[in-house]
CSV table of C-alpha atoms in Angstrom, one decimal:
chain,number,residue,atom,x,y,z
A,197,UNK,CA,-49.9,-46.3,-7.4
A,198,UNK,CA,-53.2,-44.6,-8.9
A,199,UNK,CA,-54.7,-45.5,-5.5
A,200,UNK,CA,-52.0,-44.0,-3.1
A,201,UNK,CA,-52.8,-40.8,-5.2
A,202,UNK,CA,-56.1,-40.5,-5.2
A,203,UNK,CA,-56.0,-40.9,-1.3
A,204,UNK,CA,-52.9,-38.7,-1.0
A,205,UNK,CA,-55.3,-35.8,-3.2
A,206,UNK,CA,-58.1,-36.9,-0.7
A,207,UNK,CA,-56.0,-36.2,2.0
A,208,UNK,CA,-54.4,-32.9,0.9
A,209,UNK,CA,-58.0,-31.5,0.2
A,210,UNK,CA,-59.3,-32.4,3.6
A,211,UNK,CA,-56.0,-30.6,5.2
A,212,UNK,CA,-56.7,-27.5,2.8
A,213,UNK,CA,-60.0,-27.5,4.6
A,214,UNK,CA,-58.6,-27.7,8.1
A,215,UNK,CA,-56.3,-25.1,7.5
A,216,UNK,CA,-58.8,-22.8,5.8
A,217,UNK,CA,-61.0,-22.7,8.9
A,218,UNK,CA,-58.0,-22.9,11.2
A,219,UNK,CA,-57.0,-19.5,9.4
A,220,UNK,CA,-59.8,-17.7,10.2
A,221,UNK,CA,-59.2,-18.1,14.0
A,222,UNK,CA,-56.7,-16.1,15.5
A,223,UNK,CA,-56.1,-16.7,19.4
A,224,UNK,CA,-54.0,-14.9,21.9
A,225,UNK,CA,-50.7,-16.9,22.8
A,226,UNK,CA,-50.8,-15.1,26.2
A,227,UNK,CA,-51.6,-17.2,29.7
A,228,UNK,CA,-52.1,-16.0,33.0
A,229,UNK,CA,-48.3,-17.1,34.9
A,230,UNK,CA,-46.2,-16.3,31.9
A,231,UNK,CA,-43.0,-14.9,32.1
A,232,UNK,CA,-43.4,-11.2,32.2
A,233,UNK,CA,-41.6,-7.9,32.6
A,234,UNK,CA,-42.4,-4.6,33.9
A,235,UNK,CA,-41.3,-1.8,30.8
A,236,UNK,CA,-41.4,1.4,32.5
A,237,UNK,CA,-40.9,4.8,30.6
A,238,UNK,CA,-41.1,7.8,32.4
A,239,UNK,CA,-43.2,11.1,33.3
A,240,UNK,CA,-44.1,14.8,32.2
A,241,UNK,CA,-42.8,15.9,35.7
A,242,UNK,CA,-46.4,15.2,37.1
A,243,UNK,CA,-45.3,14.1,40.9
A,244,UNK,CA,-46.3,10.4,40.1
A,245,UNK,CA,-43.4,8.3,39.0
A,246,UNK,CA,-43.3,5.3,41.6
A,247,UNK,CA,-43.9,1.7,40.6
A,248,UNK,CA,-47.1,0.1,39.6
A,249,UNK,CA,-49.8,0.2,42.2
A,250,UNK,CA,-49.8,-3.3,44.4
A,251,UNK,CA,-53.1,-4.6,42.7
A,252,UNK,CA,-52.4,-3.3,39.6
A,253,UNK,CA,-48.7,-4.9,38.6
A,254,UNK,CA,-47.7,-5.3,35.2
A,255,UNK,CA,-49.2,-9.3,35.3
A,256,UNK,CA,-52.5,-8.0,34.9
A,257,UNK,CA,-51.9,-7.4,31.3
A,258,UNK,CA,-52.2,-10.7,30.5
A,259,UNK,CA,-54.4,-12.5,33.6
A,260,UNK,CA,-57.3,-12.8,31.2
A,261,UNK,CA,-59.7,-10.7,33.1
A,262,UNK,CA,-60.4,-6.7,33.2
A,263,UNK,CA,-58.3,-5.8,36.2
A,264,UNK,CA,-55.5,-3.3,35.3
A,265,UNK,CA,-52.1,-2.9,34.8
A,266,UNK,CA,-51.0,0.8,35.7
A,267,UNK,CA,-47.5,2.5,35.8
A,268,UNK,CA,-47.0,5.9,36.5
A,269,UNK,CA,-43.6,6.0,34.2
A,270,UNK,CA,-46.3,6.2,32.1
A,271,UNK,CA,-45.1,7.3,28.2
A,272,UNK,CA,-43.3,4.4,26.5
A,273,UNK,CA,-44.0,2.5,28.8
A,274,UNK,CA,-45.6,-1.3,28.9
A,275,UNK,CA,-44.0,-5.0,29.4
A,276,UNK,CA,-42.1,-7.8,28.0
A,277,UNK,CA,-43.9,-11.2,27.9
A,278,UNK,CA,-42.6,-14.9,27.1
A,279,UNK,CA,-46.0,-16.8,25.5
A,280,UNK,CA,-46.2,-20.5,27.2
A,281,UNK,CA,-48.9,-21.2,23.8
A,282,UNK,CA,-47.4,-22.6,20.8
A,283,UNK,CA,-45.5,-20.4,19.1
A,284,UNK,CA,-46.5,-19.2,15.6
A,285,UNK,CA,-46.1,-15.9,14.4
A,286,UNK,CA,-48.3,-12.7,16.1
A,287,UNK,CA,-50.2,-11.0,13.2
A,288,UNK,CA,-52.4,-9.1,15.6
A,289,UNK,CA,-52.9,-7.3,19.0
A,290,UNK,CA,-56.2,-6.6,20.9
A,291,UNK,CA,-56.4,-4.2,23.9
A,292,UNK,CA,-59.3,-3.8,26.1
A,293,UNK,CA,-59.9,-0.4,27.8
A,294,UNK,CA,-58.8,-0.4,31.9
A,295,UNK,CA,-61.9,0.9,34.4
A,296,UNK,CA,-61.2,4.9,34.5
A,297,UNK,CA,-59.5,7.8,33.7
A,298,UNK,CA,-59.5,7.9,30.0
A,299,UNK,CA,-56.6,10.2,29.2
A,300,UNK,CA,-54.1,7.1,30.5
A,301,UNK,CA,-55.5,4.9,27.4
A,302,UNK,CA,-52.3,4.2,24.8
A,303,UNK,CA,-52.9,6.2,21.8
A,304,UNK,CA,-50.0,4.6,20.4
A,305,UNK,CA,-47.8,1.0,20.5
A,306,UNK,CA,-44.6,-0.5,19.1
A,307,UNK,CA,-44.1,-4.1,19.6
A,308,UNK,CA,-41.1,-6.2,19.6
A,309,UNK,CA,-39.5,-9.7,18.9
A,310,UNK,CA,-36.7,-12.1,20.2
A,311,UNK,CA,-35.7,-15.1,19.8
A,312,UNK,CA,-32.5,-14.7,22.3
A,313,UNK,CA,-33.9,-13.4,25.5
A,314,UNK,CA,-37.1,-11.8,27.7
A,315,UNK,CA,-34.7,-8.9,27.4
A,316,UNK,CA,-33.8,-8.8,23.7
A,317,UNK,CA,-32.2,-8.0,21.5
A,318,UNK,CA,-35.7,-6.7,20.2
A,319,UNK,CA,-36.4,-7.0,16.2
A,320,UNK,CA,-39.3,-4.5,15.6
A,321,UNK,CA,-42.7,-5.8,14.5
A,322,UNK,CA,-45.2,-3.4,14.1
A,323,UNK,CA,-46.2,-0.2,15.1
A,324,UNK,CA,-49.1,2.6,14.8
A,325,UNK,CA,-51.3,4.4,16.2
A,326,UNK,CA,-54.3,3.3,18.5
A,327,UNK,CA,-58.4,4.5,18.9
A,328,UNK,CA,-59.3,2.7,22.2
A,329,UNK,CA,-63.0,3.5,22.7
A,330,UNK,CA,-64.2,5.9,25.6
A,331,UNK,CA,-65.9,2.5,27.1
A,332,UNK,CA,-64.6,1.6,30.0
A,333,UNK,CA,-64.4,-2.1,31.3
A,334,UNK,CA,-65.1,-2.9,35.2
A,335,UNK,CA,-62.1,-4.2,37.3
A,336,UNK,CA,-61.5,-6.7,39.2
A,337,UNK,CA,-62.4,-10.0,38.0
A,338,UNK,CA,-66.0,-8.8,36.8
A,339,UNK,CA,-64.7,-8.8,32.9
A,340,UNK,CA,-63.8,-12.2,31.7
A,341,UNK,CA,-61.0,-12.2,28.8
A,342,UNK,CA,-60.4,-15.7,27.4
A,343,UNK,CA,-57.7,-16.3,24.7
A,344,UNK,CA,-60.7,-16.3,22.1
A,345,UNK,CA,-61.3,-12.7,23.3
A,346,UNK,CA,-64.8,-11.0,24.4
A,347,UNK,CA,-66.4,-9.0,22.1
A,348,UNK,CA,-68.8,-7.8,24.7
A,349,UNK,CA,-65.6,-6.1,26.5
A,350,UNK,CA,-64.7,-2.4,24.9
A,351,UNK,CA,-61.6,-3.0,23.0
A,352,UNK,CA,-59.7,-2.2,19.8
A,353,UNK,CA,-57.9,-5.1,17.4
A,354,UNK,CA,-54.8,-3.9,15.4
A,355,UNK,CA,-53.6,-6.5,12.5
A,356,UNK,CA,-50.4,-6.0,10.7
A,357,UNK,CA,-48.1,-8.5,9.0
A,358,UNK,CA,-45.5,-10.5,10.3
A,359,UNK,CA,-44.5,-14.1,9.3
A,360,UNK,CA,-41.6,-14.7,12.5
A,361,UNK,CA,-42.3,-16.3,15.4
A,362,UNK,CA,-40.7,-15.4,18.3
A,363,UNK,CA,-40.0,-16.8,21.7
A,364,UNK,CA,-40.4,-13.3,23.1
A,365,UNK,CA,-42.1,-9.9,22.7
A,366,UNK,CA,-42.4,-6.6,23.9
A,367,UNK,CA,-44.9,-4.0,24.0
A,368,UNK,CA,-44.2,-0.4,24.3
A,369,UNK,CA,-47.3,2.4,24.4
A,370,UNK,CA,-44.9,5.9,23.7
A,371,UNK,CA,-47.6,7.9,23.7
A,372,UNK,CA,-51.1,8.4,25.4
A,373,UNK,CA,-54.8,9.8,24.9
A,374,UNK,CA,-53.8,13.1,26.6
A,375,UNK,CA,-50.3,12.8,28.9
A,376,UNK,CA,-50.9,16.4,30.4
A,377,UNK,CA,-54.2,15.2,32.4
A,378,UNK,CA,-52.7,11.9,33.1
A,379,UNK,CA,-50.3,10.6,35.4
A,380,UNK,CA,-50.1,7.2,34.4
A,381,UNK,CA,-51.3,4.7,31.2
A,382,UNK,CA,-53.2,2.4,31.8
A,383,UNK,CA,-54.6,-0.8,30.5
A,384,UNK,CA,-57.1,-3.5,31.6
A,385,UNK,CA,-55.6,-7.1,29.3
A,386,UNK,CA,-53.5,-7.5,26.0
A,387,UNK,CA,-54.0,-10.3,23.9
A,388,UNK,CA,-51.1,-11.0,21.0
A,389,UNK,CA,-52.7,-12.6,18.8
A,390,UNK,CA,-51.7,-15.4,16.2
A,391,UNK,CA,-52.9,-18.7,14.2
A,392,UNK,CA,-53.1,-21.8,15.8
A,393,UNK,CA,-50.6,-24.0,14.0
A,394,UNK,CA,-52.5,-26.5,11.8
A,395,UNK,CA,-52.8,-30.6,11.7
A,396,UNK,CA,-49.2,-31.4,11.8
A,397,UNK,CA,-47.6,-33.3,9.2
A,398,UNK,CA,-47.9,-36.9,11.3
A,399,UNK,CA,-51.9,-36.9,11.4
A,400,UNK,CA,-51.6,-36.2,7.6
A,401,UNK,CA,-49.9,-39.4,7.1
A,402,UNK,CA,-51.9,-41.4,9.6
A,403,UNK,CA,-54.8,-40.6,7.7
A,404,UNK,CA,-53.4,-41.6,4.1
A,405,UNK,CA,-52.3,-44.5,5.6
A,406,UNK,CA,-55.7,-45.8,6.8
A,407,UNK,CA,-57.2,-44.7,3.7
A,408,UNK,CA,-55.4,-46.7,1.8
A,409,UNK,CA,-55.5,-49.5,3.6
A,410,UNK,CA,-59.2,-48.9,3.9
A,411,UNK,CA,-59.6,-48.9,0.1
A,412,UNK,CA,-57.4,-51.6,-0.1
A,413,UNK,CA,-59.6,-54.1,2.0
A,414,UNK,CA,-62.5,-53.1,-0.1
């Protein structure tokens, strides 16, 4: 019995360990080919209020590289997204700056969660205001954007607290840098960002087993 408890302490501080560095790490739950939405708001009476030019749909905000997504219903407006990545509660958003115009950057976002539908009912998350930097990131496919994220690449991370996961979410930018000069928002990739879930429960037990069978041999 002394022995199954040392190992099972052995193996409980090893896990502790995992998880600590695991902690540290957060990812963005986002894949190119999700499920995703267009959200569109609408216009200061500017002229522009038509759909999302054709190379710059609302998929871009999540295709991993620094090619935009644009819509001229431009104040509250932004997408709904189902993650394919293991879910685990989003504690954090990063957004990287689109290639021009920087009145059409959010200056603010309200994000969303479901566990019903792609659209809603919507549990609210977080919410604030945004700094995007004056940077600006090339389009096209020049900017790479991994889930791990590229610090090279002008961007602001928001963190916030939230311990639901949720099988959906949705991302709404009500206001932006200056809405009188622009005529759209803009934004080049979104990553939600979250925790990797840890070692699950089944590897903990394969390894106290083979420790103490280990120790038992010897």
């Amino acid at each position: 019995m002394r022995l199954q408890l040392k190992c099972a302490l052995v193996v409980a501080m090893f896990l502790a360990g995992q998880t600590a560095m695991v902690s540290a790490e957060k990812i963005d739950i986002t894949r190119p080919g999700d499920a995703i939405q267009l959200v569109s708001g609408f216009n200061q009476d500017d002229g522009n209020a038509g759909p999302p030019p054709g190379a710059e749909g609302v998929e871009n905000a999540i295709n991993d590289i620094g090619q935009k997504y644009l819509n001229f219903l431009d104040l509250s407006s932004g997408f709904s997204v189902t993650p394919s990545f293991p879910q685990t509660p989003v504690t954090g958003l990063t957004l990287y700056t689109a290639n021009d115009a920087e009145p059409r950057d959010p200056a603010s976002y309200q994000l969303f969660g479901s566990n019903d539908t792609i659209d809603g009912p919507w549990t609210a998350i977080s919410s604030g205001n945004l700094a995007l930097p004056s940077a600006r990131n090339a389009g096209g496919n020049s900017v790479v954007i991994p889930p791990t994220g590229n610090a090279a690449a002008a961007h602001q991370t928001v963190e916030f607290e939230n311990d639901t996961a949720y099988q959906h979410y949705r991302l709404i930018f009500p206001t932006l840098k200056d809405a009188v000069a622009a005529n759209s928002m803009q934004i080049a990739e979104v990553e939600l960002l979250a925790v990797p879930e840890p070692a699950s429960a089944a590897l903990a037990i394969v390894a106290l087993l083979g420790m103490v069978g280990y120790l038992r041999r010897r």
